JSON list of C-alpha atoms in Angstrom, two decimals:
[
{"chain": "A", "resi": 164, "resn": "UNK", "atom": "CA", "xyz": [0.00, 0.00, 0.00]},
{"chain": "A", "resi": 165, "resn": "UNK", "atom": "CA", "xyz": [2.80, 2.44, 0.84]},
{"chain": "A", "resi": 166, "resn": "UNK", "atom": "CA", "xyz": [4.61, 1.56, -2.38]},
{"chain": "A", "resi": 167, "resn": "UNK", "atom": "CA", "xyz": [1.45, 2.10, -4.43]},
{"chain": "A", "resi": 168, "resn": "UNK", "atom": "CA", "xyz": [0.81, 5.44, -2.72]},
{"chain": "A", "resi": 169, "resn": "UNK", "atom": "CA", "xyz": [4.40, 6.53, -3.45]},
{"chain": "A", "resi": 170, "resn": "UNK", "atom": "CA", "xyz": [4.05, 5.59, -7.11]},
{"chain": "A", "resi": 171, "resn": "UNK", "atom": "CA", "xyz": [0.77, 7.47, -7.28]},
{"chain": "A", "resi": 172, "resn": "UNK", "atom": "CA", "xyz": [2.39, 10.58, -5.80]},
{"chain": "A", "resi": 173, "resn": "UNK", "atom": "CA", "xyz": [5.27, 10.36, -8.29]},
{"chain": "A", "resi": 174, "resn": "UNK", "atom": "CA", "xyz": [2.88, 10.10, -11.23]},
{"chain": "A", "resi": 175, "resn": "UNK", "atom": "CA", "xyz": [0.84, 13.00, -9.88]},
{"chain": "A", "resi": 176, "resn": "UNK", "atom": "CA", "xyz": [4.05, 15.05, -9.63]},
{"chain": "A", "resi": 177, "resn": "UNK", "atom": "CA", "xyz": [4.94, 14.22, -13.23]},
{"chain": "A", "resi": 178, "resn": "UNK", "atom": "CA", "xyz": [1.52, 15.24, -14.40]},
{"chain": "A", "resi": 179, "resn": "UNK", "atom": "CA", "xyz": [1.81, 18.50, -12.48]},
{"chain": "A", "resi": 180, "resn": "UNK", "atom": "CA", "xyz": [5.26, 19.18, -14.02]},
{"chain": "A", "resi": 181, "resn": "UNK", "atom": "CA", "xyz": [3.88, 18.52, -17.49]},
{"chain": "A", "resi": 182, "resn": "UNK", "atom": "CA", "xyz": [1.01, 20.90, -16.81]},
{"chain": "A", "resi": 183, "resn": "UNK", "atom": "CA", "xyz": [3.46, 23.63, -15.71]},
{"chain": "A", "resi": 184, "resn": "UNK", "atom": "CA", "xyz": [4.61, 24.47, -19.30]},
{"chain": "A", "resi": 185, "resn": "UNK", "atom": "CA", "xyz": [1.00, 25.17, -20.27]},
{"chain": "A", "resi": 186, "resn": "UNK", "atom": "CA", "xyz": [0.62, 27.65, -17.45]},
{"chain": "A", "resi": 187, "resn": "UNK", "atom": "CA", "xyz": [4.03, 29.15, -18.27]},
{"chain": "A", "resi": 188, "resn": "UNK", "atom": "CA", "xyz": [3.07, 29.65, -21.91]},
{"chain": "A", "resi": 189, "resn": "UNK", "atom": "CA", "xyz": [-0.22, 31.25, -20.91]},
{"chain": "A", "resi": 190, "resn": "UNK", "atom": "CA", "xyz": [1.55, 33.62, -18.52]},
{"chain": "A", "resi": 191, "resn": "UNK", "atom": "CA", "xyz": [4.11, 34.44, -21.21]},
{"chain": "A", "resi": 192, "resn": "UNK", "atom": "CA", "xyz": [1.29, 35.19, -23.63]},
{"chain": "A", "resi": 193, "resn": "UNK", "atom": "CA", "xyz": [-0.36, 37.51, -21.10]},
{"chain": "A", "resi": 194, "resn": "UNK", "atom": "CA", "xyz": [2.96, 39.31, -20.52]},
{"chain": "A", "resi": 195, "resn": "UNK", "atom": "CA", "xyz": [3.42, 39.71, -24.26]},
{"chain": "A", "resi": 196, "resn": "UNK", "atom": "CA", "xyz": [-0.09, 41.09, -24.59]},
{"chain": "A", "resi": 197, "resn": "UNK", "atom": "CA", "xyz": [0.52, 43.57, -21.76]},
{"chain": "A", "resi": 198, "resn": "UNK", "atom": "CA", "xyz": [3.83, 44.73, -23.24]},
{"chain": "A", "resi": 199, "resn": "UNK", "atom": "CA", "xyz": [2.41, 45.04, -26.72]},
{"chain": "A", "resi": 200, "resn": "UNK", "atom": "CA", "xyz": [-0.53, 47.01, -25.40]},
{"chain": "A", "resi": 201, "resn": "UNK", "atom": "CA", "xyz": [1.79, 49.43, -23.61]},
{"chain": "A", "resi": 202, "resn": "UNK", "atom": "CA", "xyz": [3.99, 49.92, -26.68]},
{"chain": "A", "resi": 203, "resn": "UNK", "atom": "CA", "xyz": [0.98, 50.41, -28.91]},
{"chain": "A", "resi": 204, "resn": "UNK", "atom": "CA", "xyz": [-0.37, 53.02, -26.51]},
{"chain": "A", "resi": 205, "resn": "UNK", "atom": "CA", "xyz": [2.93, 54.90, -26.47]},
{"chain": "A", "resi": 206, "resn": "UNK", "atom": "CA", "xyz": [3.27, 54.70, -30.23]},
{"chain": "A", "resi": 207, "resn": "UNK", "atom": "CA", "xyz": [-0.22, 56.04, -30.81]},
{"chain": "A", "resi": 208, "resn": "UNK", "atom": "CA", "xyz": [0.20, 59.03, -28.42]},
{"chain": "A", "resi": 209, "resn": "UNK", "atom": "CA", "xyz": [2.56, 61.76, -29.94]},
{"chain": "A", "resi": 210, "resn": "UNK", "atom": "CA", "xyz": [2.44, 64.08, -26.92]},
{"chain": "A", "resi": 211, "resn": "UNK", "atom": "CA", "xyz": [4.98, 62.37, -24.75]},
{"chain": "A", "resi": 212, "resn": "UNK", "atom": "CA", "xyz": [7.42, 62.26, -27.67]},
{"chain": "A", "resi": 213, "resn": "UNK", "atom": "CA", "xyz": [7.00, 65.98, -28.42]},
{"chain": "A", "resi": 214, "resn": "UNK", "atom": "CA", "xyz": [7.36, 66.92, -24.76]},
{"chain": "A", "resi": 215, "resn": "UNK", "atom": "CA", "xyz": [10.43, 64.81, -24.49]},
{"chain": "A", "resi": 216, "resn": "UNK", "atom": "CA", "xyz": [11.94, 66.48, -27.58]},
{"chain": "A", "resi": 217, "resn": "UNK", "atom": "CA", "xyz": [11.18, 69.99, -26.27]},
{"chain": "A", "resi": 218, "resn": "UNK", "atom": "CA", "xyz": [12.69, 69.31, -22.87]},
{"chain": "A", "resi": 219, "resn": "UNK", "atom": "CA", "xyz": [15.94, 67.98, -24.27]},
{"chain": "A", "resi": 220, "resn": "UNK", "atom": "CA", "xyz": [18.62, 70.70, -24.87]},
{"chain": "A", "resi": 221, "resn": "UNK", "atom": "CA", "xyz": [20.03, 71.05, -28.34]},
{"chain": "A", "resi": 222, "resn": "UNK", "atom": "CA", "xyz": [23.27, 69.20, -28.88]},
{"chain": "A", "resi": 223, "resn": "UNK", "atom": "CA", "xyz": [26.43, 71.28, -28.56]},
{"chain": "A", "resi": 224, "resn": "UNK", "atom": "CA", "xyz": [28.50, 72.12, -31.56]},
{"chain": "A", "resi": 225, "resn": "UNK", "atom": "CA", "xyz": [31.17, 69.61, -32.18]},
{"chain": "A", "resi": 226, "resn": "UNK", "atom": "CA", "xyz": [29.82, 67.17, -29.59]},
{"chain": "A", "resi": 227, "resn": "UNK", "atom": "CA", "xyz": [29.10, 63.58, -30.36]},
{"chain": "A", "resi": 228, "resn": "UNK", "atom": "CA", "xyz": [25.60, 62.83, -31.54]},
{"chain": "A", "resi": 229, "resn": "UNK", "atom": "CA", "xyz": [23.26, 61.53, -28.92]},
{"chain": "A", "resi": 230, "resn": "UNK", "atom": "CA", "xyz": [23.03, 57.87, -28.54]},
{"chain": "A", "resi": 231, "resn": "UNK", "atom": "CA", "xyz": [20.40, 56.39, -30.62]},
{"chain": "A", "resi": 232, "resn": "UNK", "atom": "CA", "xyz": [17.33, 55.27, -28.76]},
{"chain": "A", "resi": 233, "resn": "UNK", "atom": "CA", "xyz": [17.30, 51.49, -28.17]},
{"chain": "A", "resi": 234, "resn": "UNK", "atom": "CA", "xyz": [14.41, 49.84, -30.02]},
{"chain": "A", "resi": 235, "resn": "UNK", "atom": "CA", "xyz": [11.72, 48.28, -27.89]},
{"chain": "A", "resi": 236, "resn": "UNK", "atom": "CA", "xyz": [11.14, 44.56, -27.88]},
{"chain": "A", "resi": 237, "resn": "UNK", "atom": "CA", "xyz": [7.48, 45.17, -28.63]},
{"chain": "A", "resi": 238, "resn": "UNK", "atom": "CA", "xyz": [8.03, 47.87, -31.24]},
{"chain": "A", "resi": 239, "resn": "UNK", "atom": "CA", "xyz": [6.59, 47.14, -34.64]},
{"chain": "A", "resi": 240, "resn": "UNK", "atom": "CA", "xyz": [3.54, 47.24, -36.72]},
{"chain": "A", "resi": 241, "resn": "UNK", "atom": "CA", "xyz": [0.25, 46.34, -35.00]},
{"chain": "A", "resi": 242, "resn": "UNK", "atom": "CA", "xyz": [-0.58, 43.83, -37.72]},
{"chain": "A", "resi": 243, "resn": "UNK", "atom": "CA", "xyz": [2.70, 42.01, -37.18]},
{"chain": "A", "resi": 244, "resn": "UNK", "atom": "CA", "xyz": [1.92, 41.94, -33.48]},
{"chain": "A", "resi": 245, "resn": "UNK", "atom": "CA", "xyz": [-1.47, 40.40, -34.06]},
{"chain": "A", "resi": 246, "resn": "UNK", "atom": "CA", "xyz": [0.01, 37.89, -36.52]},
{"chain": "A", "resi": 247, "resn": "UNK", "atom": "CA", "xyz": [2.72, 36.91, -34.02]},
{"chain": "A", "resi": 248, "resn": "UNK", "atom": "CA", "xyz": [0.14, 36.44, -31.28]},
{"chain": "A", "resi": 249, "resn": "UNK", "atom": "CA", "xyz": [-2.07, 34.42, -33.59]},
{"chain": "A", "resi": 250, "resn": "UNK", "atom": "CA", "xyz": [0.84, 32.15, -34.56]},
{"chain": "A", "resi": 251, "resn": "UNK", "atom": "CA", "xyz": [1.81, 31.81, -30.89]},
{"chain": "A", "resi": 252, "resn": "UNK", "atom": "CA", "xyz": [-1.64, 30.77, -29.75]},
{"chain": "A", "resi": 253, "resn": "UNK", "atom": "CA", "xyz": [-2.09, 28.46, -32.73]},
{"chain": "A", "resi": 254, "resn": "UNK", "atom": "CA", "xyz": [1.21, 26.81, -31.90]},
{"chain": "A", "resi": 255, "resn": "UNK", "atom": "CA", "xyz": [0.16, 26.60, -28.25]},
{"chain": "A", "resi": 256, "resn": "UNK", "atom": "CA", "xyz": [-3.17, 25.01, -29.21]},
{"chain": "A", "resi": 257, "resn": "UNK", "atom": "CA", "xyz": [-1.44, 22.60, -31.60]},
{"chain": "A", "resi": 258, "resn": "UNK", "atom": "CA", "xyz": [1.05, 21.52, -28.97]},
{"chain": "A", "resi": 259, "resn": "UNK", "atom": "CA", "xyz": [-1.73, 21.15, -26.41]},
{"chain": "A", "resi": 260, "resn": "UNK", "atom": "CA", "xyz": [-3.76, 18.97, -28.77]},
{"chain": "A", "resi": 261, "resn": "UNK", "atom": "CA", "xyz": [-0.92, 16.87, -30.20]},
{"chain": "A", "resi": 262, "resn": "UNK", "atom": "CA", "xyz": [1.54, 16.61, -27.33]},
{"chain": "A", "resi": 263, "resn": "UNK", "atom": "CA", "xyz": [0.38, 17.70, -23.92]},
{"chain": "A", "resi": 264, "resn": "UNK", "atom": "CA", "xyz": [-3.22, 16.46, -24.05]},
{"chain": "A", "resi": 265, "resn": "UNK", "atom": "CA", "xyz": [-2.38, 12.89, -25.21]},
{"chain": "A", "resi": 266, "resn": "UNK", "atom": "CA", "xyz": [0.41, 12.75, -22.67]},
{"chain": "A", "resi": 267, "resn": "UNK", "atom": "CA", "xyz": [-1.90, 13.99, -19.92]},
{"chain": "A", "resi": 268, "resn": "UNK", "atom": "CA", "xyz": [-4.56, 11.50, -21.02]},
{"chain": "A", "resi": 269, "resn": "UNK", "atom": "CA", "xyz": [-1.98, 8.73, -20.90]},
{"chain": "A", "resi": 270, "resn": "UNK", "atom": "CA", "xyz": [-0.87, 9.77, -17.44]},
{"chain": "A", "resi": 271, "resn": "UNK", "atom": "CA", "xyz": [-4.47, 10.03, -16.26]},
{"chain": "A", "resi": 272, "resn": "UNK", "atom": "CA", "xyz": [-5.21, 6.55, -17.63]},
{"chain": "A", "resi": 273, "resn": "UNK", "atom": "CA", "xyz": [-2.09, 5.22, -15.91]},
{"chain": "A", "resi": 274, "resn": "UNK", "atom": "CA", "xyz": [-3.14, 7.03, -12.76]},
{"chain": "A", "resi": 275, "resn": "UNK", "atom": "CA", "xyz": [-6.57, 5.37, -12.88]},
{"chain": "A", "resi": 276, "resn": "UNK", "atom": "CA", "xyz": [-4.96, 1.99, -13.55]},
{"chain": "A", "resi": 277, "resn": "UNK", "atom": "CA", "xyz": [-2.65, 2.43, -10.57]},
{"chain": "A", "resi": 278, "resn": "UNK", "atom": "CA", "xyz": [-5.56, 3.51, -8.38]},
{"chain": "A", "resi": 279, "resn": "UNK", "atom": "CA", "xyz": [-7.56, 0.48, -9.54]},
{"chain": "A", "resi": 280, "resn": "UNK", "atom": "CA", "xyz": [-4.57, -1.79, -8.84]},
{"chain": "A", "resi": 281, "resn": "UNK", "atom": "CA", "xyz": [-4.18, -0.30, -5.38]},
{"chain": "A", "resi": 282, "resn": "UNK", "atom": "CA", "xyz": [-7.90, -0.75, -4.71]},
{"chain": "A", "resi": 283, "resn": "UNK", "atom": "CA", "xyz": [-7.78, -4.36, -5.91]},
{"chain": "A", "resi": 284, "resn": "UNK", "atom": "CA", "xyz": [-4.72, -4.99, -3.77]},
{"chain": "A", "resi": 285, "resn": "UNK", "atom": "CA", "xyz": [-6.52, -3.49, -0.78]},
{"chain": "A", "resi": 286, "resn": "UNK", "atom": "CA", "xyz": [-9.59, -5.64, -1.41]},
{"chain": "A", "resi": 287, "resn": "UNK", "atom": "CA", "xyz": [-7.42, -8.73, -1.82]},
{"chain": "A", "resi": 288, "resn": "UNK", "atom": "CA", "xyz": [-5.57, -7.89, 1.39]},
{"chain": "A", "resi": 289, "resn": "UNK", "atom": "CA", "xyz": [-8.88, -7.51, 3.25]},
{"chain": "A", "resi": 290, "resn": "UNK", "atom": "CA", "xyz": [-10.11, -10.82, 1.84]},
{"chain": "A", "resi": 291, "resn": "UNK", "atom": "CA", "xyz": [-6.81, -12.47, 2.78]},
{"chain": "A", "resi": 292, "resn": "UNK", "atom": "CA", "xyz": [-7.08, -11.12, 6.32]},
{"chain": "A", "resi": 293, "resn": "UNK", "atom": "CA", "xyz": [-10.68, -12.36, 6.52]},
{"chain": "A", "resi": 294, "resn": "UNK", "atom": "CA", "xyz": [-9.66, -15.81, 5.27]},
{"chain": "A", "resi": 295, "resn": "UNK", "atom": "CA", "xyz": [-6.76, -15.82, 7.72]},
{"chain": "A", "resi": 296, "resn": "UNK", "atom": "CA", "xyz": [-9.14, -15.05, 10.57]},
{"chain": "A", "resi": 297, "resn": "UNK", "atom": "CA", "xyz": [-11.48, -17.83, 9.43]},
{"chain": "A", "resi": 298, "resn": "UNK", "atom": "CA", "xyz": [-8.57, -20.28, 9.20]},
{"chain": "A", "resi": 299, "resn": "UNK", "atom": "CA", "xyz": [-7.39, -19.19, 12.64]},
{"chain": "A", "resi": 300, "resn": "UNK", "atom": "CA", "xyz": [-10.87, -19.80, 14.09]},
{"chain": "A", "resi": 301, "resn": "UNK", "atom": "CA", "xyz": [-11.02, -23.21, 12.40]},
{"chain": "A", "resi": 302, "resn": "UNK", "atom": "CA", "xyz": [-7.53, -24.05, 13.65]},
{"chain": "A", "resi": 303, "resn": "UNK", "atom": "CA", "xyz": [-8.46, -23.07, 17.20]},
{"chain": "A", "resi": 304, "resn": "UNK", "atom": "CA", "xyz": [-11.64, -25.16, 16.94]},
{"chain": "A", "resi": 305, "resn": "UNK", "atom": "CA", "xyz": [-9.65, -28.13, 15.62]},
{"chain": "A", "resi": 306, "resn": "UNK", "atom": "CA", "xyz": [-7.14, -27.77, 18.45]},
{"chain": "A", "resi": 307, "resn": "UNK", "atom": "CA", "xyz": [-9.97, -27.63, 20.97]},
{"chain": "A", "resi": 308, "resn": "UNK", "atom": "CA", "xyz": [-11.63, -30.71, 19.49]},
{"chain": "A", "resi": 309, "resn": "UNK", "atom": "CA", "xyz": [-8.30, -32.55, 19.42]},
{"chain": "A", "resi": 310, "resn": "UNK", "atom": "CA", "xyz": [-7.71, -31.67, 23.08]},
{"chain": "A", "resi": 311, "resn": "UNK", "atom": "CA", "xyz": [-11.21, -32.91, 23.97]},
{"chain": "A", "resi": 312, "resn": "UNK", "atom": "CA", "xyz": [-10.63, -36.15, 22.04]},
{"chain": "A", "resi": 313, "resn": "UNK", "atom": "CA", "xyz": [-7.29, -36.71, 23.79]},
{"chain": "A", "resi": 314, "resn": "UNK", "atom": "CA", "xyz": [-8.85, -35.99, 27.17]},
{"chain": "A", "resi": 315, "resn": "UNK", "atom": "CA", "xyz": [-11.77, -38.31, 26.45]},
{"chain": "A", "resi": 316, "resn": "UNK", "atom": "CA", "xyz": [-9.35, -41.03, 25.35]},
{"chain": "A", "resi": 317, "resn": "UNK", "atom": "CA", "xyz": [-7.37, -40.55, 28.54]},
{"chain": "A", "resi": 318, "resn": "UNK", "atom": "CA", "xyz": [-10.53, -40.88, 30.63]},
{"chain": "A", "resi": 319, "resn": "UNK", "atom": "CA", "xyz": [-11.62, -43.97, 28.69]},
{"chain": "A", "resi": 320, "resn": "UNK", "atom": "CA", "xyz": [-8.17, -45.51, 29.14]},
{"chain": "A", "resi": 321, "resn": "UNK", "atom": "CA", "xyz": [-8.34, -44.84, 32.87]},
{"chain": "A", "resi": 322, "resn": "UNK", "atom": "CA", "xyz": [-11.79, -46.44, 33.08]},
{"chain": "A", "resi": 323, "resn": "UNK", "atom": "CA", "xyz": [-10.59, -49.47, 31.11]},
{"chain": "A", "resi": 324, "resn": "UNK", "atom": "CA", "xyz": [-7.49, -49.76, 33.29]},
{"chain": "A", "resi": 325, "resn": "UNK", "atom": "CA", "xyz": [-9.55, -49.66, 36.47]},
{"chain": "A", "resi": 326, "resn": "UNK", "atom": "CA", "xyz": [-12.04, -52.18, 35.07]},
{"chain": "A", "resi": 327, "resn": "UNK", "atom": "CA", "xyz": [-9.23, -54.53, 34.06]},
{"chain": "A", "resi": 328, "resn": "UNK", "atom": "CA", "xyz": [-7.66, -54.19, 37.50]},
{"chain": "A", "resi": 329, "resn": "UNK", "atom": "CA", "xyz": [-11.00, -54.87, 39.18]},
{"chain": "A", "resi": 330, "resn": "UNK", "atom": "CA", "xyz": [-11.67, -57.87, 36.96]},
{"chain": "A", "resi": 331, "resn": "UNK", "atom": "CA", "xyz": [-8.16, -59.19, 37.59]},
{"chain": "A", "resi": 332, "resn": "UNK", "atom": "CA", "xyz": [-8.61, -58.73, 41.33]},
{"chain": "A", "resi": 333, "resn": "UNK", "atom": "CA", "xyz": [-11.97, -60.49, 41.26]},
{"chain": "A", "resi": 334, "resn": "UNK", "atom": "CA", "xyz": [-10.55, -63.31, 39.14]},
{"chain": "A", "resi": 335, "resn": "UNK", "atom": "CA", "xyz": [-7.60, -63.65, 41.51]},
{"chain": "A", "resi": 336, "resn": "UNK", "atom": "CA", "xyz": [-9.90, -63.71, 44.53]},
{"chain": "A", "resi": 337, "resn": "UNK", "atom": "CA", "xyz": [-12.13, -66.28, 42.83]},
{"chain": "A", "resi": 338, "resn": "UNK", "atom": "CA", "xyz": [-9.12, -68.43, 41.99]},
{"chain": "A", "resi": 339, "resn": "UNK", "atom": "CA", "xyz": [-7.86, -68.13, 45.55]},
{"chain": "A", "resi": 340, "resn": "UNK", "atom": "CA", "xyz": [-11.26, -69.08, 46.98]},
{"chain": "A", "resi": 341, "resn": "UNK", "atom": "CA", "xyz": [-11.59, -71.97, 44.56]},
{"chain": "A", "resi": 342, "resn": "UNK", "atom": "CA", "xyz": [-8.09, -73.16, 45.41]},
{"chain": "A", "resi": 343, "resn": "UNK", "atom": "CA", "xyz": [-8.90, -72.90, 49.11]},
{"chain": "A", "resi": 344, "resn": "UNK", "atom": "CA", "xyz": [-12.06, -74.95, 48.64]},
{"chain": "A", "resi": 345, "resn": "UNK", "atom": "CA", "xyz": [-10.22, -77.55, 46.58]},
{"chain": "A", "resi": 346, "resn": "UNK", "atom": "CA", "xyz": [-7.45, -77.70, 49.16]},
{"chain": "A", "resi": 347, "resn": "UNK", "atom": "CA", "xyz": [-10.02, -78.06, 51.94]},
{"chain": "A", "resi": 348, "resn": "UNK", "atom": "CA", "xyz": [-11.85, -80.81, 50.08]},
{"chain": "A", "resi": 349, "resn": "UNK", "atom": "CA", "xyz": [-8.62, -82.61, 49.33]},
{"chain": "A", "resi": 350, "resn": "UNK", "atom": "CA", "xyz": [-7.52, -82.34, 52.95]},
{"chain": "A", "resi": 351, "resn": "UNK", "atom": "CA", "xyz": [-10.89, -83.57, 54.21]},
{"chain": "A", "resi": 352, "resn": "UNK", "atom": "CA", "xyz": [-10.80, -86.45, 51.79]},
{"chain": "A", "resi": 353, "resn": "UNK", "atom": "CA", "xyz": [-7.23, -87.32, 52.83]},
{"chain": "A", "resi": 354, "resn": "UNK", "atom": "CA", "xyz": [-8.11, -87.16, 56.51]},
{"chain": "A", "resi": 355, "resn": "UNK", "atom": "CA", "xyz": [-11.21, -89.30, 55.98]},
{"chain": "A", "resi": 356, "resn": "UNK", "atom": "CA", "xyz": [-9.19, -91.81, 54.01]},
{"chain": "A", "resi": 357, "resn": "UNK", "atom": "CA", "xyz": [-6.51, -91.81, 56.66]},
{"chain": "A", "resi": 358, "resn": "UNK", "atom": "CA", "xyz": [-8.99, -92.47, 59.45]},
{"chain": "A", "resi": 359, "resn": "UNK", "atom": "CA", "xyz": [-10.71, -95.17, 57.46]},
{"chain": "A", "resi": 360, "resn": "UNK", "atom": "CA", "xyz": [-7.44, -96.89, 56.89]},
{"chain": "A", "resi": 361, "resn": "UNK", "atom": "CA", "xyz": [-6.56, -96.49, 60.55]},
{"chain": "A", "resi": 362, "resn": "UNK", "atom": "CA", "xyz": [-9.94, -97.90, 61.58]},
{"chain": "A", "resi": 363, "resn": "UNK", "atom": "CA", "xyz": [-9.57, -100.85, 59.29]},
{"chain": "A", "resi": 364, "resn": "UNK", "atom": "CA", "xyz": [-6.12, -101.54, 60.64]},
{"chain": "A", "resi": 365, "resn": "UNK", "atom": "CA", "xyz": [-7.37, -101.23, 64.20]},
{"chain": "A", "resi": 366, "resn": "UNK", "atom": "CA", "xyz": [-10.27, -103.54, 63.50]},
{"chain": "A", "resi": 367, "resn": "UNK", "atom": "CA", "xyz": [-8.02, -106.03, 61.82]},
{"chain": "A", "resi": 368, "resn": "UNK", "atom": "CA", "xyz": [-5.64, -105.99, 64.74]},
{"chain": "A", "resi": 369, "resn": "UNK", "atom": "CA", "xyz": [-8.48, -106.33, 67.21]},
{"chain": "A", "resi": 370, "resn": "UNK", "atom": "CA", "xyz": [-10.00, -109.11, 65.15]},
{"chain": "A", "resi": 371, "resn": "UNK", "atom": "CA", "xyz": [-6.74, -110.92, 65.18]},
{"chain": "A", "resi": 372, "resn": "UNK", "atom": "CA", "xyz": [-6.70, -110.68, 68.94]},
{"chain": "A", "resi": 373, "resn": "UNK", "atom": "CA", "xyz": [-10.29, -111.76, 69.57]},
{"chain": "A", "resi": 374, "resn": "UNK", "atom": "CA", "xyz": [-10.93, -113.71, 66.41]},
{"chain": "A", "resi": 375, "resn": "UNK", "atom": "CA", "xyz": [-11.38, -116.83, 68.26]},
{"chain": "A", "resi": 376, "resn": "UNK", "atom": "CA", "xyz": [-14.07, -115.29, 70.55]},
{"chain": "A", "resi": 377, "resn": "UNK", "atom": "CA", "xyz": [-16.08, -113.10, 68.02]},
{"chain": "A", "resi": 378, "resn": "UNK", "atom": "CA", "xyz": [-18.71, -114.26, 65.64]},
{"chain": "A", "resi": 379, "resn": "UNK", "atom": "CA", "xyz": [-18.99, -112.80, 62.14]},
{"chain": "A", "resi": 380, "resn": "UNK", "atom": "CA", "xyz": [-22.00, -110.71, 63.18]},
{"chain": "A", "resi": 381, "resn": "UNK", "atom": "CA", "xyz": [-20.11, -109.25, 66.11]},
{"chain": "A", "resi": 382, "resn": "UNK", "atom": "CA", "xyz": [-17.24, -108.48, 63.82]},
{"chain": "A", "resi": 383, "resn": "UNK", "atom": "CA", "xyz": [-19.44, -106.55, 61.37]},
{"chain": "A", "resi": 384, "resn": "UNK", "atom": "CA", "xyz": [-21.10, -104.66, 64.22]},
{"chain": "A", "resi": 385, "resn": "UNK", "atom": "CA", "xyz": [-17.80, -103.61, 65.68]},
{"chain": "A", "resi": 386, "resn": "UNK", "atom": "CA", "xyz": [-16.57, -102.44, 62.27]},
{"chain": "A", "resi": 387, "resn": "UNK", "atom": "CA", "xyz": [-19.72, -100.35, 61.72]},
{"chain": "A", "resi": 388, "resn": "UNK", "atom": "CA", "xyz": [-19.47, -98.73, 65.15]},
{"chain": "A", "resi": 389, "resn": "UNK", "atom": "CA", "xyz": [-15.84, -97.92, 64.57]},
{"chain": "A", "resi": 390, "resn": "UNK", "atom": "CA", "xyz": [-16.64, -96.31, 61.24]},
{"chain": "A", "resi": 391, "resn": "UNK", "atom": "CA", "xyz": [-19.36, -94.18, 62.79]},
{"chain": "A", "resi": 392, "resn": "UNK", "atom": "CA", "xyz": [-17.03, -92.96, 65.49]},
{"chain": "A", "resi": 393, "resn": "UNK", "atom": "CA", "xyz": [-14.34, -92.21, 62.93]},
{"chain": "A", "resi": 394, "resn": "UNK", "atom": "CA", "xyz": [-16.77, -90.28, 60.75]},
{"chain": "A", "resi": 395, "resn": "UNK", "atom": "CA", "xyz": [-17.97, -88.25, 63.70]},
{"chain": "A", "resi": 396, "resn": "UNK", "atom": "CA", "xyz": [-14.45, -87.52, 64.83]},
{"chain": "A", "resi": 397, "resn": "UNK", "atom": "CA", "xyz": [-13.18, -86.61, 61.32]},
{"chain": "A", "resi": 398, "resn": "UNK", "atom": "CA", "xyz": [-14.64, -83.03, 61.11]},
{"chain": "A", "resi": 399, "resn": "UNK", "atom": "CA", "xyz": [-13.55, -82.24, 64.65]},
{"chain": "A", "resi": 400, "resn": "UNK", "atom": "CA", "xyz": [-10.02, -83.30, 63.83]},
{"chain": "A", "resi": 401, "resn": "UNK", "atom": "CA", "xyz": [-10.14, -81.22, 60.62]},
{"chain": "A", "resi": 402, "resn": "UNK", "atom": "CA", "xyz": [-11.23, -78.12, 62.56]},
{"chain": "A", "resi": 403, "resn": "UNK", "atom": "CA", "xyz": [-8.44, -78.65, 65.03]},
{"chain": "A", "resi": 404, "resn": "UNK", "atom": "CA", "xyz": [-5.98, -79.01, 62.14]},
{"chain": "A", "resi": 405, "resn": "UNK", "atom": "CA", "xyz": [-7.01, -75.56, 60.81]}
]
């Protein structure tokens, strides 16, 4: 914008300098007209010349003749004066039509083109600034959305992590409880088996001792009673083992 304004001022200065010769010629023409009018007035009035001749003393004998009067720049016939002025103004009009006017028109057209270019550049700059603002708003919105997505993903990951930890803890507790139950069942079964074997051995040893005095029915009864006592004593022994 500053460069365009500087170029516009330079072209305006050139146009003003080209217009200066026209004004100079017009002023020169006015000066010529004023001078010619004064000379014509003096030439047409004989009284000042006669008075001037009467007031001058006669030249002395033997002295040098008086210096001749210097001719005026505007002295001459009135018709020649009019012809000169006519030629001058015709030449001025011809130059104005053939040289200065086309040049001024060209400069004016260039001036308009520069102004139009500056205006287009200004409009394009405004549009670019508007687009930049829109892109900035969109970029800020995208950044905000990205931050929200990242934050939501972080929250989801935390929820998943906690759920996995809770599930793992529950699974571990379930496995521990199941293992405890299996261990308890295995221990109970082992204790029951141990007592059964001990009861059988005790019965066999007792039978060997009193085999000659016991009948088969007594033997079966004694075995059943022993088993009942062992079964009743098994849980109590297991509780004491814990």
